[in-house]
Amino acid sequence: MDIQALVSLDRTECAVQCNSKKRILEIISQIAAKNNPTIDEAVVLSSLLSRERMGSTGIGNGIALPHGRLPGLERVLAIVVTSTPPIDFDALDDKPVDIFFALLVPEEQTEGHLQTLATVASKLSDKDTIKAIRKANSSDDIITALK
């Protein structure tokens, strides 16, 4: 899966002011629903919170990969958000998180879901990509960093 096919400007936000795990997940849910009438914000939030209850999706190095399955979704959607300041997200390394790459996948996708997560995690393990995302001043800059 090509990461470029997942990201779009209308689902990317730079330097969001936020101070809690729940609030950043609410913001991600709002962004997901904003330009997609088939997506219900409350369903997205419920799915993301459900997944977080199983264990934090904070993978370390200030990065989190929140994800959830949605009924009726036809294709994988990504929402990319950076926060200012970084927030406590119960990450594996106990460090605050400032880069959130959320994935929403069709409910019936299992194998594809895991492959997409692996692709995104691999891209976000690139130090230059992360540095560029953290330097971003706009959503355009974030998209450019992910190319």
PDB file of C-alpha atoms in Angstrom:
ATOM      1  CA  MET A   1       0.000   0.000   0.000  1.00  0.00           C
ATOM      2  CA  ASP A   2       1.299   3.415  -0.992  1.00  0.00           C
ATOM      3  CA  ILE A   3       1.152   5.891   1.883  1.00  0.00           C
ATOM      4  CA  GLN A   4       0.399   8.698  -0.595  1.00  0.00           C
ATOM      5  CA  ALA A   5      -2.896   7.017  -1.452  1.00  0.00           C
ATOM      6  CA  LEU A   6      -3.932   7.242   2.203  1.00  0.00           C
ATOM      7  CA  VAL A   7      -3.233  10.885   3.050  1.00  0.00           C
ATOM      8  CA  SER A   8      -5.037  13.986   1.849  1.00  0.00           C
ATOM      9  CA  LEU A   9      -4.948  17.666   2.669  1.00  0.00           C
ATOM     10  CA  ASP A  10      -8.524  17.728   3.973  1.00  0.00           C
ATOM     11  CA  ARG A  11      -7.652  15.058   6.570  1.00  0.00           C
ATOM     12  CA  THR A  12      -4.433  16.666   7.802  1.00  0.00           C
ATOM     13  CA  GLU A  13      -4.032  19.247  10.576  1.00  0.00           C
ATOM     14  CA  CYS A  14      -0.849  20.926  11.763  1.00  0.00           C
ATOM     15  CA  ALA A  15      -0.076  22.141  15.300  1.00  0.00           C
ATOM     16  CA  VAL A  16      -3.471  21.446  16.863  1.00  0.00           C
ATOM     17  CA  GLN A  17      -3.796  22.823  20.390  1.00  0.00           C
ATOM     18  CA  CYS A  18      -4.643  19.885  22.607  1.00  0.00           C
ATOM     19  CA  ASN A  19      -3.921  18.633  26.109  1.00  0.00           C
ATOM     20  CA  SER A  20      -5.374  15.146  26.465  1.00  0.00           C
ATOM     21  CA  LYS A  21      -5.561  11.760  24.799  1.00  0.00           C
ATOM     22  CA  LYS A  22      -9.356  11.843  24.617  1.00  0.00           C
ATOM     23  CA  ARG A  23      -9.375  15.337  23.099  1.00  0.00           C
ATOM     24  CA  ILE A  24      -6.908  14.444  20.327  1.00  0.00           C
ATOM     25  CA  LEU A  25      -9.044  11.401  19.467  1.00  0.00           C
ATOM     26  CA  GLU A  26     -12.112  13.686  19.351  1.00  0.00           C
ATOM     27  CA  ILE A  27     -10.267  16.022  16.976  1.00  0.00           C
ATOM     28  CA  ILE A  28      -9.246  13.093  14.760  1.00  0.00           C
ATOM     29  CA  SER A  29     -12.879  11.922  14.708  1.00  0.00           C
ATOM     30  CA  GLN A  30     -14.093  15.405  13.745  1.00  0.00           C
ATOM     31  CA  ILE A  31     -11.582  15.622  10.901  1.00  0.00           C
ATOM     32  CA  ALA A  32     -12.598  12.171   9.630  1.00  0.00           C
ATOM     33  CA  ALA A  33     -16.291  13.084   9.560  1.00  0.00           C
ATOM     34  CA  LYS A  34     -15.908  16.684   8.369  1.00  0.00           C
ATOM     35  CA  ASN A  35     -15.669  16.012   4.637  1.00  0.00           C
ATOM     36  CA  ASN A  36     -17.179  12.557   4.504  1.00  0.00           C
ATOM     37  CA  PRO A  37     -20.958  12.355   5.020  1.00  0.00           C
ATOM     38  CA  THR A  38     -20.858   8.549   5.297  1.00  0.00           C
ATOM     39  CA  ILE A  39     -18.685   8.720   8.412  1.00  0.00           C
ATOM     40  CA  ASP A  40     -20.260   9.357  11.806  1.00  0.00           C
ATOM     41  CA  GLU A  41     -17.975  11.240  14.195  1.00  0.00           C
ATOM     42  CA  ALA A  42     -19.318   9.410  17.266  1.00  0.00           C
ATOM     43  CA  VAL A  43     -18.749   5.994  15.655  1.00  0.00           C
ATOM     44  CA  VAL A  44     -15.156   6.942  14.795  1.00  0.00           C
ATOM     45  CA  LEU A  45     -14.479   8.159  18.344  1.00  0.00           C
ATOM     46  CA  SER A  46     -16.007   5.021  19.840  1.00  0.00           C
ATOM     47  CA  SER A  47     -13.869   2.812  17.602  1.00  0.00           C
ATOM     48  CA  LEU A  48     -10.658   4.695  18.433  1.00  0.00           C
ATOM     49  CA  LEU A  49     -11.392   4.728  22.182  1.00  0.00           C
ATOM     50  CA  SER A  50     -12.221   1.013  22.088  1.00  0.00           C
ATOM     51  CA  ARG A  51      -8.866   0.252  20.505  1.00  0.00           C
ATOM     52  CA  GLU A  52      -7.014   2.437  23.028  1.00  0.00           C
ATOM     53  CA  ARG A  53      -8.639   0.526  25.905  1.00  0.00           C
ATOM     54  CA  MET A  54      -6.879  -2.608  24.614  1.00  0.00           C
ATOM     55  CA  GLY A  55      -3.522  -0.828  24.875  1.00  0.00           C
ATOM     56  CA  SER A  56      -2.009   2.430  23.784  1.00  0.00           C
ATOM     57  CA  THR A  57      -1.273   2.942  20.099  1.00  0.00           C
ATOM     58  CA  GLY A  58       1.564   5.270  21.102  1.00  0.00           C
ATOM     59  CA  ILE A  59       4.512   3.475  19.488  1.00  0.00           C
ATOM     60  CA  GLY A  60       7.275   5.677  20.906  1.00  0.00           C
ATOM     61  CA  ASN A  61       9.451   8.525  19.664  1.00  0.00           C
ATOM     62  CA  GLY A  62       6.493  10.923  19.977  1.00  0.00           C
ATOM     63  CA  ILE A  63       4.361   8.964  17.489  1.00  0.00           C
ATOM     64  CA  ALA A  64       0.938   7.317  17.820  1.00  0.00           C
ATOM     65  CA  LEU A  65      -0.981   5.188  15.318  1.00  0.00           C
ATOM     66  CA  PRO A  66      -4.573   5.265  16.566  1.00  0.00           C
ATOM     67  CA  HIS A  67      -6.758   3.024  14.443  1.00  0.00           C
ATOM     68  CA  GLY A  68     -10.193   1.537  14.289  1.00  0.00           C
ATOM     69  CA  ARG A  69     -12.573  -0.446  12.126  1.00  0.00           C
ATOM     70  CA  LEU A  70     -15.707   1.196  10.775  1.00  0.00           C
ATOM     71  CA  PRO A  71     -18.820  -0.520   9.421  1.00  0.00           C
ATOM     72  CA  GLY A  72     -19.767   0.692   5.951  1.00  0.00           C
ATOM     73  CA  LEU A  73     -16.376   2.211   5.175  1.00  0.00           C
ATOM     74  CA  GLU A  74     -15.305   1.345   1.642  1.00  0.00           C
ATOM     75  CA  ARG A  75     -11.584   2.124   1.788  1.00  0.00           C
ATOM     76  CA  VAL A  76      -8.841   2.890   4.284  1.00  0.00           C
ATOM     77  CA  LEU A  77      -8.680   6.522   5.395  1.00  0.00           C
ATOM     78  CA  ALA A  78      -5.808   8.244   7.154  1.00  0.00           C
ATOM     79  CA  ILE A  79      -5.994  11.320   9.360  1.00  0.00           C
ATOM     80  CA  VAL A  80      -2.677  12.969  10.176  1.00  0.00           C
ATOM     81  CA  VAL A  81      -2.460  15.463  13.037  1.00  0.00           C
ATOM     82  CA  THR A  82       0.396  17.112  14.883  1.00  0.00           C
ATOM     83  CA  SER A  83      -0.191  18.615  18.313  1.00  0.00           C
ATOM     84  CA  THR A  84       1.326  21.519  20.169  1.00  0.00           C
ATOM     85  CA  PRO A  85       2.399  20.805  22.802  1.00  0.00           C
ATOM     86  CA  PRO A  86       3.015  17.031  22.754  1.00  0.00           C
ATOM     87  CA  ILE A  87       0.516  15.197  24.965  1.00  0.00           C
ATOM     88  CA  ASP A  88       0.629  12.235  27.315  1.00  0.00           C
ATOM     89  CA  PHE A  89      -0.659   9.275  25.298  1.00  0.00           C
ATOM     90  CA  ASP A  90       0.547   6.350  27.426  1.00  0.00           C
ATOM     91  CA  ALA A  91       3.111   5.559  24.723  1.00  0.00           C
ATOM     92  CA  LEU A  92       5.356   2.508  24.998  1.00  0.00           C
ATOM     93  CA  ASP A  93       8.336   4.708  25.877  1.00  0.00           C
ATOM     94  CA  ASP A  94       6.281   6.908  28.271  1.00  0.00           C
ATOM     95  CA  LYS A  95       7.172  10.003  26.225  1.00  0.00           C
ATOM     96  CA  PRO A  96       4.550  12.521  25.095  1.00  0.00           C
ATOM     97  CA  VAL A  97       3.200  12.274  21.548  1.00  0.00           C
ATOM     98  CA  ASP A  98       3.008  15.042  18.949  1.00  0.00           C
ATOM     99  CA  ILE A  99       2.505  13.070  15.712  1.00  0.00           C
ATOM    100  CA  PHE A 100      -0.749  11.155  15.236  1.00  0.00           C
ATOM    101  CA  PHE A 101      -1.288   9.040  12.136  1.00  0.00           C
ATOM    102  CA  ALA A 102      -4.791   7.622  12.530  1.00  0.00           C
ATOM    103  CA  LEU A 103      -6.156   4.887  10.289  1.00  0.00           C
ATOM    104  CA  LEU A 104      -9.790   4.012   9.753  1.00  0.00           C
ATOM    105  CA  VAL A 105     -10.347   0.732   7.966  1.00  0.00           C
ATOM    106  CA  PRO A 106     -13.392  -1.124   6.675  1.00  0.00           C
ATOM    107  CA  GLU A 107     -14.752  -3.417   9.379  1.00  0.00           C
ATOM    108  CA  GLU A 108     -14.199  -6.592   7.356  1.00  0.00           C
ATOM    109  CA  GLN A 109     -10.546  -5.887   6.470  1.00  0.00           C
ATOM    110  CA  THR A 110      -8.151  -7.789   8.680  1.00  0.00           C
ATOM    111  CA  GLU A 111      -5.094  -8.687   6.650  1.00  0.00           C
ATOM    112  CA  GLY A 112      -5.133  -5.407   4.721  1.00  0.00           C
ATOM    113  CA  HIS A 113      -5.410  -3.515   8.007  1.00  0.00           C
ATOM    114  CA  LEU A 114      -2.236  -5.100   9.368  1.00  0.00           C
ATOM    115  CA  GLN A 115      -0.322  -4.484   6.132  1.00  0.00           C
ATOM    116  CA  THR A 116      -1.379  -0.828   6.117  1.00  0.00           C
ATOM    117  CA  LEU A 117      -0.282  -0.387   9.737  1.00  0.00           C
ATOM    118  CA  ALA A 118       3.090  -1.963   8.906  1.00  0.00           C
ATOM    119  CA  THR A 119       3.554   0.351   5.910  1.00  0.00           C
ATOM    120  CA  VAL A 120       2.742   3.442   7.964  1.00  0.00           C
ATOM    121  CA  ALA A 121       4.942   2.342  10.880  1.00  0.00           C
ATOM    122  CA  SER A 122       7.810   1.772   8.477  1.00  0.00           C
ATOM    123  CA  LYS A 123       7.430   5.242   6.937  1.00  0.00           C
ATOM    124  CA  LEU A 124       7.261   6.825  10.392  1.00  0.00           C
ATOM    125  CA  SER A 125      10.445   5.068  11.474  1.00  0.00           C
ATOM    126  CA  ASP A 126      12.377   7.211   8.977  1.00  0.00           C
ATOM    127  CA  LYS A 127      14.145   9.925  10.990  1.00  0.00           C
ATOM    128  CA  ASP A 128      14.144  12.432   8.114  1.00  0.00           C
ATOM    129  CA  THR A 129      10.397  12.027   7.621  1.00  0.00           C
ATOM    130  CA  ILE A 130       9.725  12.577  11.319  1.00  0.00           C
ATOM    131  CA  LYS A 131      12.043  15.593  11.438  1.00  0.00           C
ATOM    132  CA  ALA A 132      10.220  17.118   8.440  1.00  0.00           C
ATOM    133  CA  ILE A 133       6.801  16.485  10.009  1.00  0.00           C
ATOM    134  CA  ARG A 134       7.907  18.149  13.255  1.00  0.00           C
ATOM    135  CA  LYS A 135       9.211  21.179  11.326  1.00  0.00           C
ATOM    136  CA  ALA A 136       5.943  21.488   9.379  1.00  0.00           C
ATOM    137  CA  ASN A 137       4.120  24.808   9.600  1.00  0.00           C
ATOM    138  CA  SER A 138       1.103  23.715   7.566  1.00  0.00           C
ATOM    139  CA  SER A 139      -0.857  20.690   6.457  1.00  0.00           C
ATOM    140  CA  ASP A 140       0.828  21.019   3.048  1.00  0.00           C
ATOM    141  CA  ASP A 141       4.212  20.646   4.755  1.00  0.00           C
ATOM    142  CA  ILE A 142       3.054  17.455   6.497  1.00  0.00           C
ATOM    143  CA  ILE A 143       1.845  15.938   3.219  1.00  0.00           C
ATOM    144  CA  THR A 144       5.141  16.874   1.558  1.00  0.00           C
ATOM    145  CA  ALA A 145       7.099  15.261   4.406  1.00  0.00           C
ATOM    146  CA  LEU A 146       5.194  12.004   3.914  1.00  0.00           C
ATOM    147  CA  LYS A 147       6.020  11.787   0.184  1.00  0.00           C
TER     148      LYS A 147
END
